Structures are given as structure tokens and as C-alpha cells.
Short mmCIF file of N, CA and C in Angstrom, two decimals:
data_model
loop_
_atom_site.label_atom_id
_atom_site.label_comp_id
_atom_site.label_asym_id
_atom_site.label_seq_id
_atom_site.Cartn_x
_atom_site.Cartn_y
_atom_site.Cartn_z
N UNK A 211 0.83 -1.21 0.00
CA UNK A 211 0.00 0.00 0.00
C UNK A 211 0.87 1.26 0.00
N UNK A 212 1.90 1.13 0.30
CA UNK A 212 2.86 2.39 0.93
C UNK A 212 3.60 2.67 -0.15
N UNK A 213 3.92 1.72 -1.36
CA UNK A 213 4.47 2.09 -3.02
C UNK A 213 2.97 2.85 -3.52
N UNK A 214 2.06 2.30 -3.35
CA UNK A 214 0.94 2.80 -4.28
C UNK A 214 0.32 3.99 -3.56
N UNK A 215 0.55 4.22 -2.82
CA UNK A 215 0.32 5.52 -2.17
C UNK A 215 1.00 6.47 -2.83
N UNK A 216 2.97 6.17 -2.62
CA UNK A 216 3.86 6.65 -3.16
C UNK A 216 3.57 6.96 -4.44
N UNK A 217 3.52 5.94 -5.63
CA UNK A 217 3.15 6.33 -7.20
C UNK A 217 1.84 7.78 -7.42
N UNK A 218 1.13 7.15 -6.26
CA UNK A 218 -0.18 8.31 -6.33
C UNK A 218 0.71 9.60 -6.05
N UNK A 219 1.34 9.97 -4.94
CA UNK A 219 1.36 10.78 -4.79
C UNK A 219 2.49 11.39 -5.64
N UNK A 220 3.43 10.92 -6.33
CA UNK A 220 4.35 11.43 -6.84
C UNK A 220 3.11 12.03 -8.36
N UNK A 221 2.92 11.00 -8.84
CA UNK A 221 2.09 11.33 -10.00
C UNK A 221 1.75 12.71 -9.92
N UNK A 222 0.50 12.68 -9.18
CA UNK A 222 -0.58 13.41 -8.73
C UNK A 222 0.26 14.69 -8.83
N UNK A 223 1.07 14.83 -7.92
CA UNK A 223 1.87 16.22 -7.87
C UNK A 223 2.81 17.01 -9.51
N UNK A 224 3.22 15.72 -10.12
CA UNK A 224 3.55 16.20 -11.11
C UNK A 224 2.62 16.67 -12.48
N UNK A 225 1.65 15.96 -12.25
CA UNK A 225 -0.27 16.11 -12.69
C UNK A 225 -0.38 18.05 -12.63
N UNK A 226 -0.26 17.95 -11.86
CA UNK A 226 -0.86 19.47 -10.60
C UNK A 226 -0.01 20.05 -11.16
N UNK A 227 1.39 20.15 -11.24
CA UNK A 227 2.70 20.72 -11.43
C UNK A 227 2.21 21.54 -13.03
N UNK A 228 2.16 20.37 -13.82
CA UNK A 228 2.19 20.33 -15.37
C UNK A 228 1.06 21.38 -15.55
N UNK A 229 -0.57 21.04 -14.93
CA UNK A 229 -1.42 21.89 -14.97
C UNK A 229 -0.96 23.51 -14.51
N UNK A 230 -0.44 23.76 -13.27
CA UNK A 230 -0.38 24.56 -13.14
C UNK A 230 0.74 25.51 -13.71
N UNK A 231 1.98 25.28 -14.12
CA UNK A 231 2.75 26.13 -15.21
C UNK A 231 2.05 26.11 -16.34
N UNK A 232 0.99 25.33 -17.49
CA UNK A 232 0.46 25.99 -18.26
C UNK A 232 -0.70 26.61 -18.25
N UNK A 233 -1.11 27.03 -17.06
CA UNK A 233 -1.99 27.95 -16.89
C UNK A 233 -0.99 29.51 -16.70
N UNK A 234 -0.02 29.52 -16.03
CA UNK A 234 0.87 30.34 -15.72
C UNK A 234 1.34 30.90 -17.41
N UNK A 235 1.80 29.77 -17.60
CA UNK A 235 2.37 30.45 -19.47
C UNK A 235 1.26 30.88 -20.06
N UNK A 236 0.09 30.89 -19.79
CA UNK A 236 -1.26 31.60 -20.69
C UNK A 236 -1.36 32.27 -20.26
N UNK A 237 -1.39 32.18 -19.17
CA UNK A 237 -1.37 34.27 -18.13
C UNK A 237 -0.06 34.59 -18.71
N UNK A 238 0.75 34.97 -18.85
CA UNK A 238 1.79 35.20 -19.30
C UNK A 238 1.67 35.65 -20.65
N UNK A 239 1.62 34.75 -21.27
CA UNK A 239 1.10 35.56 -22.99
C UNK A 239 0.25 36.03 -23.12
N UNK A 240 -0.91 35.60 -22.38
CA UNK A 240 -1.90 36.84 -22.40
C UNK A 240 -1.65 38.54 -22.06
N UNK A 241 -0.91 38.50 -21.01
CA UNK A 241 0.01 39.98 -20.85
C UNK A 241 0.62 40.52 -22.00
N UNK A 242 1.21 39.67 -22.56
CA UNK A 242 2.19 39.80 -23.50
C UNK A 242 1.57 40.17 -25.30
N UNK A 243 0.61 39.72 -25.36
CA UNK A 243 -0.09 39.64 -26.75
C UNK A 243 -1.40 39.73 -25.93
N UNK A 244 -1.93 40.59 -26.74
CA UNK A 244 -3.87 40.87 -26.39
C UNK A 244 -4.11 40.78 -27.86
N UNK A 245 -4.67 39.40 -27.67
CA UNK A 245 -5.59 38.73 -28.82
C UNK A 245 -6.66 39.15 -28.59
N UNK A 246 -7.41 39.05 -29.76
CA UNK A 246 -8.93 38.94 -29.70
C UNK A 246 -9.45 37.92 -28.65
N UNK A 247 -10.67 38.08 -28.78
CA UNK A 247 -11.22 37.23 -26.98
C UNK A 247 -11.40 35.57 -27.98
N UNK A 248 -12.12 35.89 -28.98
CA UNK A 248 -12.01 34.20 -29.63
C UNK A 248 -10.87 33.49 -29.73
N UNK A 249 -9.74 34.09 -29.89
CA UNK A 249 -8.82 33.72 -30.73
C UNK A 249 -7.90 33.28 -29.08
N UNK A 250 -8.11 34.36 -27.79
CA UNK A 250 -7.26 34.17 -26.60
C UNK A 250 -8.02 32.53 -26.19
N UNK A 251 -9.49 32.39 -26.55
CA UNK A 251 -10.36 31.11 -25.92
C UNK A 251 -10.01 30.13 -26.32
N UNK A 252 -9.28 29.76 -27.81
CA UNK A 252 -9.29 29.06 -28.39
C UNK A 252 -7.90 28.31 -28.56
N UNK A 253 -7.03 29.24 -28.25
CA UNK A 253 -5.41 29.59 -27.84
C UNK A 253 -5.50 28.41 -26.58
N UNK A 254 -6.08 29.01 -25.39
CA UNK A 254 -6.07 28.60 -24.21
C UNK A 254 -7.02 27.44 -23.88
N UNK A 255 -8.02 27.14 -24.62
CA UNK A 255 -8.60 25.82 -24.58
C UNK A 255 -8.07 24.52 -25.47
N UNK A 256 -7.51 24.68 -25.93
CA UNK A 256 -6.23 24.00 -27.02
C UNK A 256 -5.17 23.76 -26.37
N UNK A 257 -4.76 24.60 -25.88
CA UNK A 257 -3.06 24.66 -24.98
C UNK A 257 -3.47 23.33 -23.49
N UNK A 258 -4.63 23.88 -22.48
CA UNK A 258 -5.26 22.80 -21.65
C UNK A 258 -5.95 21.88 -22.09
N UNK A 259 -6.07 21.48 -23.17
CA UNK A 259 -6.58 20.31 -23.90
C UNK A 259 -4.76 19.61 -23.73
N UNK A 260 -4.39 20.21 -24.20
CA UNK A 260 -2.51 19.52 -24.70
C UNK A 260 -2.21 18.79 -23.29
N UNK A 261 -2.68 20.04 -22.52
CA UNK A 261 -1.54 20.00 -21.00
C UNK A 261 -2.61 18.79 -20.27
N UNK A 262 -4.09 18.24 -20.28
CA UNK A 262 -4.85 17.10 -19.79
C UNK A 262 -4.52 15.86 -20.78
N UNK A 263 -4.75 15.88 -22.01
CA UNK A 263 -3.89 14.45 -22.65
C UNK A 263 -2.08 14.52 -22.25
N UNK A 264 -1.55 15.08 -22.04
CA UNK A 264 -0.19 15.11 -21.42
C UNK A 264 -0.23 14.48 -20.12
N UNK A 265 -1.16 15.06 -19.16
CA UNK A 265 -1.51 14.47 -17.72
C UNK A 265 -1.77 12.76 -17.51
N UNK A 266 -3.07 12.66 -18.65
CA UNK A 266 -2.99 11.36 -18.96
C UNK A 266 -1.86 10.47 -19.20
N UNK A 267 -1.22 10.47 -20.02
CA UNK A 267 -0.13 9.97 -20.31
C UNK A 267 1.11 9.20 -19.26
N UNK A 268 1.00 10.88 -18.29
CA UNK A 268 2.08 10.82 -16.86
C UNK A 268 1.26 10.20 -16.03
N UNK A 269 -0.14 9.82 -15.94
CA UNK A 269 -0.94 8.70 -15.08
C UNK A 269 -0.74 7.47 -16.23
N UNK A 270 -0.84 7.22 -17.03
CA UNK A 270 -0.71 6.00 -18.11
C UNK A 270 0.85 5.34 -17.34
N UNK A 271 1.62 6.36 -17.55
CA UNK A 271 3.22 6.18 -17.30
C UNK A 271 3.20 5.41 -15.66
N UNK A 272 2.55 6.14 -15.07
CA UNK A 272 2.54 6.26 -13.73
C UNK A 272 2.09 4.12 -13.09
N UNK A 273 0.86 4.10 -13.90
CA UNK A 273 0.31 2.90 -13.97
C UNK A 273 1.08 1.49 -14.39
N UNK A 274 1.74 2.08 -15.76
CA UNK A 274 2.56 1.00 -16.10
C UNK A 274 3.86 0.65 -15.33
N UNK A 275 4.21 1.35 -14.45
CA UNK A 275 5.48 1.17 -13.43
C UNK A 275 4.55 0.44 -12.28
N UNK A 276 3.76 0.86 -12.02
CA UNK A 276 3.21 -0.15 -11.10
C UNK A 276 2.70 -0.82 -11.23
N UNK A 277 1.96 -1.34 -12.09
CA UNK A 277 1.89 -2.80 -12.56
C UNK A 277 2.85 -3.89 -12.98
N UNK A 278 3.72 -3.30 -13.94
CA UNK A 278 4.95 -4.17 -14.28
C UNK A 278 6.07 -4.16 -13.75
N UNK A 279 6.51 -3.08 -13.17
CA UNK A 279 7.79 -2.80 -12.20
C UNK A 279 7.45 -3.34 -10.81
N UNK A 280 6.70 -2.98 -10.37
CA UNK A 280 6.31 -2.44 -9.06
C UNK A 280 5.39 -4.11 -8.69
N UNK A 281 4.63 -4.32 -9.42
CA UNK A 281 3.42 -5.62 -9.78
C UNK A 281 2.41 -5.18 -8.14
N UNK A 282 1.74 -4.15 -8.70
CA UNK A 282 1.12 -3.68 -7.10
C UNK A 282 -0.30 -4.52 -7.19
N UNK A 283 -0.83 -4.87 -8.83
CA UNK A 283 -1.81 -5.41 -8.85
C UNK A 283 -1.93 -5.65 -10.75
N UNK A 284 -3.01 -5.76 -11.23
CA UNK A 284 -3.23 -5.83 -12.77
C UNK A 284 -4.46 -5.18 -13.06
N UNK A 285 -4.77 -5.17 -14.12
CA UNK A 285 -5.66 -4.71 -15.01
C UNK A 285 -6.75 -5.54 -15.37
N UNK A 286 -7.48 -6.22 -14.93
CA UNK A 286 -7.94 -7.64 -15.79
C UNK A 286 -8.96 -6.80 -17.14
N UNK A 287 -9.29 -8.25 -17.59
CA UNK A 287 -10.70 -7.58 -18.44
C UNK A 287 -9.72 -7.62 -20.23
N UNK A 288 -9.95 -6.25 -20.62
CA UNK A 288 -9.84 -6.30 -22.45
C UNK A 288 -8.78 -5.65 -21.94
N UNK A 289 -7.81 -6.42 -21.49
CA UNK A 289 -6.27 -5.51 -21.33
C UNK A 289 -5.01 -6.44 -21.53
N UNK A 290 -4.24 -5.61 -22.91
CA UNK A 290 -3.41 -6.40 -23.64
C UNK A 290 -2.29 -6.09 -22.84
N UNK A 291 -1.78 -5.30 -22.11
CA UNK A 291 -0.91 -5.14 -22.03
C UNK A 291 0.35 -3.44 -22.90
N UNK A 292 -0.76 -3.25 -23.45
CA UNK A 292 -0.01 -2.28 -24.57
C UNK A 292 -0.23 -0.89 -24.22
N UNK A 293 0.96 -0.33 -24.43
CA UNK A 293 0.57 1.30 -24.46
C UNK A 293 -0.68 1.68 -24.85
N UNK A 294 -1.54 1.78 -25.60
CA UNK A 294 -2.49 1.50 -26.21
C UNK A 294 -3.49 1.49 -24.80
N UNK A 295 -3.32 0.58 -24.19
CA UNK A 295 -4.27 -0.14 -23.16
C UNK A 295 -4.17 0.95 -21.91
N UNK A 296 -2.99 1.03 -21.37
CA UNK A 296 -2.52 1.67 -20.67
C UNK A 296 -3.16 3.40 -20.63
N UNK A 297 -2.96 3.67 -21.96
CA UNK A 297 -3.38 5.51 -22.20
C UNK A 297 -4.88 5.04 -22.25
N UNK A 298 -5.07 4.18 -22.91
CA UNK A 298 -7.00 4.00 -22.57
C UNK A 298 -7.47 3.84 -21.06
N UNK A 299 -6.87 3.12 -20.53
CA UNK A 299 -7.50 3.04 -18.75
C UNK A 299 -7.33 4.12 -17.92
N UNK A 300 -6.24 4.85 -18.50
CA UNK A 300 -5.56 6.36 -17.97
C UNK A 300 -6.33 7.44 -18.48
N UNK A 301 -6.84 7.61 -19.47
CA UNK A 301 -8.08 8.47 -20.26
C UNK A 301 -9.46 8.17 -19.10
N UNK A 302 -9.83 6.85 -19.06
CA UNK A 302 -11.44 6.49 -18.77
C UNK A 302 -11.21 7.02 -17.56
N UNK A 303 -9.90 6.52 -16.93
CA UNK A 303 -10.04 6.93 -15.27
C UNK A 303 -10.31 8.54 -14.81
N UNK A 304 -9.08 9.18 -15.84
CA UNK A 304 -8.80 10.61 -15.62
C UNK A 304 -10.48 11.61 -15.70
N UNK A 305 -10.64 11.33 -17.12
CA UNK A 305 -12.09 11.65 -17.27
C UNK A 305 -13.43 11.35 -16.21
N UNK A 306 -12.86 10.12 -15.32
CA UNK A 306 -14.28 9.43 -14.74
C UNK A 306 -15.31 8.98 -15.48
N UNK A 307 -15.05 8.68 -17.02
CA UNK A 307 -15.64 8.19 -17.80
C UNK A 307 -16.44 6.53 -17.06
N UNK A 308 -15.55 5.73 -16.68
CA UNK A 308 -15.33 4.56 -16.23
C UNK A 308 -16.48 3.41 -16.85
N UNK A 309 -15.78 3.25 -18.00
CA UNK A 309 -16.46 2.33 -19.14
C UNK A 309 -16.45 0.62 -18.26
N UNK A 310 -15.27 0.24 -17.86
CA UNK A 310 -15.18 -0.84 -17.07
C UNK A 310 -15.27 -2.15 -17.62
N UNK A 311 -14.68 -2.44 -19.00
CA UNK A 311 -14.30 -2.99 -19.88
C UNK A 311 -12.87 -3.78 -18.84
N UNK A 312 -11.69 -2.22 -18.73
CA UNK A 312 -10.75 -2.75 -18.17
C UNK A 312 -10.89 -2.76 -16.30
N UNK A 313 -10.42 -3.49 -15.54
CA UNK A 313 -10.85 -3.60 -14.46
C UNK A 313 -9.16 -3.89 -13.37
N UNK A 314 -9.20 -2.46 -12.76
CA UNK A 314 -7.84 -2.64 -12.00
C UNK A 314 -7.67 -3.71 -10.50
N UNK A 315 -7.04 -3.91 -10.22
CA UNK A 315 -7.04 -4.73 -9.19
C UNK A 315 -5.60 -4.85 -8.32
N UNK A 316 -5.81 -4.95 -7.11
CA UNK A 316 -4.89 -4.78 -6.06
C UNK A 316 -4.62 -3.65 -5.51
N UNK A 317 -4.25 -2.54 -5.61
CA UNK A 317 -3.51 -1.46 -5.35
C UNK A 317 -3.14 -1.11 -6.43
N UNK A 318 -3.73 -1.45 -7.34
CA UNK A 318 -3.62 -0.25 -8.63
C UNK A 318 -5.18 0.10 -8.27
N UNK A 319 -6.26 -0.69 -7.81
CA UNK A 319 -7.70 0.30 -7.44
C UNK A 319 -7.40 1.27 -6.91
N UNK A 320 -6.49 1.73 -5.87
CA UNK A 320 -6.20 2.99 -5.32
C UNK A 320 -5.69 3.99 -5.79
N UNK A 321 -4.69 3.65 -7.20
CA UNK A 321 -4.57 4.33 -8.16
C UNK A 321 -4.90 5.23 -8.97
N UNK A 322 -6.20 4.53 -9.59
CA UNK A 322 -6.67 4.44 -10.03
C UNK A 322 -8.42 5.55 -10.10
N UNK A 323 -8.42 5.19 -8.27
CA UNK A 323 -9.38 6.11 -8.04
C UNK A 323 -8.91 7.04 -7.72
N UNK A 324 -7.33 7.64 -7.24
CA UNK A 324 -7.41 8.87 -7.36
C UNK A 324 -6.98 9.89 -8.37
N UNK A 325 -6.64 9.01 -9.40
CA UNK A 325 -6.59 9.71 -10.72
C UNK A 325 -7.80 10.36 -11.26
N UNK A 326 -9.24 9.47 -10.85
CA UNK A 326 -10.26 9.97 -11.14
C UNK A 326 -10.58 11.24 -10.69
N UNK A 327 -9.80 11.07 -9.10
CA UNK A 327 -10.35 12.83 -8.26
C UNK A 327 -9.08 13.71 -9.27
N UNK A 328 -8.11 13.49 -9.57
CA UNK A 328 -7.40 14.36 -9.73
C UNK A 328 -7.81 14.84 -11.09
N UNK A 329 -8.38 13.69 -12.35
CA UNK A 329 -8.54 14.50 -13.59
C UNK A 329 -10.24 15.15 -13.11
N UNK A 330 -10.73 15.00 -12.32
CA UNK A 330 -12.07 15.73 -11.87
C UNK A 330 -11.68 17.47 -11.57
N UNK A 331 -10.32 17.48 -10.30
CA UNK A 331 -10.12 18.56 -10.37
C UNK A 331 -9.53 19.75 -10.98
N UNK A 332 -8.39 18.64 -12.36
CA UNK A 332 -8.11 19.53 -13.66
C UNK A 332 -8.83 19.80 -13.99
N UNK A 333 -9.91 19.17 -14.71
CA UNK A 333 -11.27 19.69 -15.27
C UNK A 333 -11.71 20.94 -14.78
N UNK A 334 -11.82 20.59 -13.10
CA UNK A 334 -12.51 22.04 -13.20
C UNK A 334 -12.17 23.37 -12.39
N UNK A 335 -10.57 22.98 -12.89
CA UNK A 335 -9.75 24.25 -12.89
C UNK A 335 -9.46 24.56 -13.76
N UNK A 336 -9.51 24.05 -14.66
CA UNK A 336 -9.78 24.41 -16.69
C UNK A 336 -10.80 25.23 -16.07
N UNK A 337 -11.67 24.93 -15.68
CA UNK A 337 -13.17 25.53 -16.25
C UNK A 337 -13.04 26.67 -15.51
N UNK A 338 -12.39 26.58 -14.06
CA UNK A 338 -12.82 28.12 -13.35
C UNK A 338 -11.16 29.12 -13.95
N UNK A 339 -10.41 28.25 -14.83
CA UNK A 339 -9.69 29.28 -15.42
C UNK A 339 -9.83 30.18 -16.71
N UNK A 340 -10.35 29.35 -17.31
CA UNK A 340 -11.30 30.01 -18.16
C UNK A 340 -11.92 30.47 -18.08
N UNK A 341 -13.12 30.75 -17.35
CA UNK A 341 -13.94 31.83 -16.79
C UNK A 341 -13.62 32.94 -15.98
N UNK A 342 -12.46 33.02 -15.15
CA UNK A 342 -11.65 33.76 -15.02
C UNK A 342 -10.91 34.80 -15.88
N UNK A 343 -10.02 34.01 -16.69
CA UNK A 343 -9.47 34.35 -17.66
C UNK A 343 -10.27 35.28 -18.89
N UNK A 344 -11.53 34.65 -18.97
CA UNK A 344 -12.46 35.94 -19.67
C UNK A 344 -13.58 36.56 -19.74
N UNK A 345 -13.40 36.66 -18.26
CA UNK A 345 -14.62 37.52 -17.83
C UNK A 345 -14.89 39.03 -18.00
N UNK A 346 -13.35 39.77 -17.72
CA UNK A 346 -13.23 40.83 -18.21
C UNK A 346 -13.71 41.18 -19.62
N UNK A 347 -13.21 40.03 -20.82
CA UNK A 347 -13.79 40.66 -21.85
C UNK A 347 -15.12 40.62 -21.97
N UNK A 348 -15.35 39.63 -21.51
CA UNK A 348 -17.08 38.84 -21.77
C UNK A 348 -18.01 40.64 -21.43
N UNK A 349 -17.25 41.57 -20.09
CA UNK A 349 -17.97 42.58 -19.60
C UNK A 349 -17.84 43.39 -20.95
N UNK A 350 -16.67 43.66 -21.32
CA UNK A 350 -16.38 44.57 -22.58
C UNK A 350 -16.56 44.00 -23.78
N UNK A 351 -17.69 43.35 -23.75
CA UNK A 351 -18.51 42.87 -25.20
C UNK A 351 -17.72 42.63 -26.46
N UNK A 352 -16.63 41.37 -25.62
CA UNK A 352 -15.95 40.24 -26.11
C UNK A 352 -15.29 40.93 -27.40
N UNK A 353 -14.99 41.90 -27.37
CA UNK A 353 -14.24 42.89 -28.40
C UNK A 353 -14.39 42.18 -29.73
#
């Protein structure tokens, strides 16, 4: 329990990390260049689209060390084994989609579920950054 705690928490933080410098680099160019308000939304919902399939990935990564390195538990179900498999169970989880096709087990369940809280709370710090981020114009009739 005390590795899979560990994987969580290392993940998780570098999750958080990744999110939060590219929110920082969009504040940042936003200072720097004043786009149009479509063009800043579209900039910045694109850029956190990049930086949550990136997240995924570093939970995909995160998973496959502990399953095969680590052997904290498996995957059962439609799971080959493949990168492939891996970024798919790391997507369903992150999202909270939870299709349940693939099915974790041992101490990758703990994993697993807190990837779910963590892509819950990217989500919706996307969302309250974005609304943040353009509210001002939204007042000045989105130029």
C-alpha cells in the first residue's frame, strides 16, 4: 500500500505541477499579446486540452510502473498489455468516464481512483480558469 500511495502521490503532484505552469504560461502571454477574446479562448482551450492528454499519459506512465515494475496489482478484463491499453484506462479513469471494460485490481484500485479525483479537479480548474481568464472581456462585449 505504501508504493501505491507513493506512485499516487508522486504522479498526482507532477499532474498538478504540469497543470499549473500551463496555466501560468497563458497568463503570461496573455500579458504579453492581447488577442482577440475568440482567438485568446481558443489559444487557451487547445493549450489545456494539450496540458490534460499530457496528464494522462504521466498517469498511463505512472500505472505501467506499477503494474509491471512495481506488480502492485493488474488490469484484468480487455487488457493487452499495450501502451495502447494503458493511455485508454488512464483516459477512462482521468475523465471518470469509467467504461469498465478494463478492471484494476490490487492497489492499482487505489490508483486508479485517485486519478479519477485528480482529472475531476483539472477539469474544473480548466473551467474556473477560463472563466476567469475571460470575464473581463465577456464585460467589454468580447471585443
Amino acid at each position: 500500500m505504501l508504493a501505491a500511495t507513493a506512485i499516487t502521490v508522486i504522479v498526482s503532484a507532477i499532474v498538478i505541477l504540469v497543470h499549473f505552469e500551463t496555466m501560468t504560461w497563458l497568463t503570461r502571454l496573455d500579458r504579453m499579446i492581447h488577442w482577440p477574446t475568440r482567438l485568446t479562448l481558443l489559444t487557451g482551450l487547445f493549450t489545456l486540452f494539450a496540458a490534460h492528454s499530457l496528464e494522462v499519459w504521466i498517469f498511463a506512465g505512472g500505472l505501467y510502473v506499477a503494474t509491471e515494475v512495481l506488480e502492485l496489482g493488474t488490469l484484468a478484463g480487455a487488457f493487452d498489455g499495450s501502451a495502447r491499453d494503458y493511455l485508454y484506462i488512464s483516459l477512462v479513469n482521468y475523465t471518470t468516464l469509467g467504461y469498465g471494460e478494463i478492471v484494476p485490481t490490487g492497489h492499482l484500485r487505489t490508483i486508479c481512483g485517485f486519478e479519477a479525483l485528480i482529472g475531476l479537479l483539472m477539469v474544473g480548474w480548466t473551467t474556473a480558469f477560463t472563466v476567469f481568464r475571460l470575464t473581463d472581456r465577456w464585460k467589454a462585449n468580447l471585443d
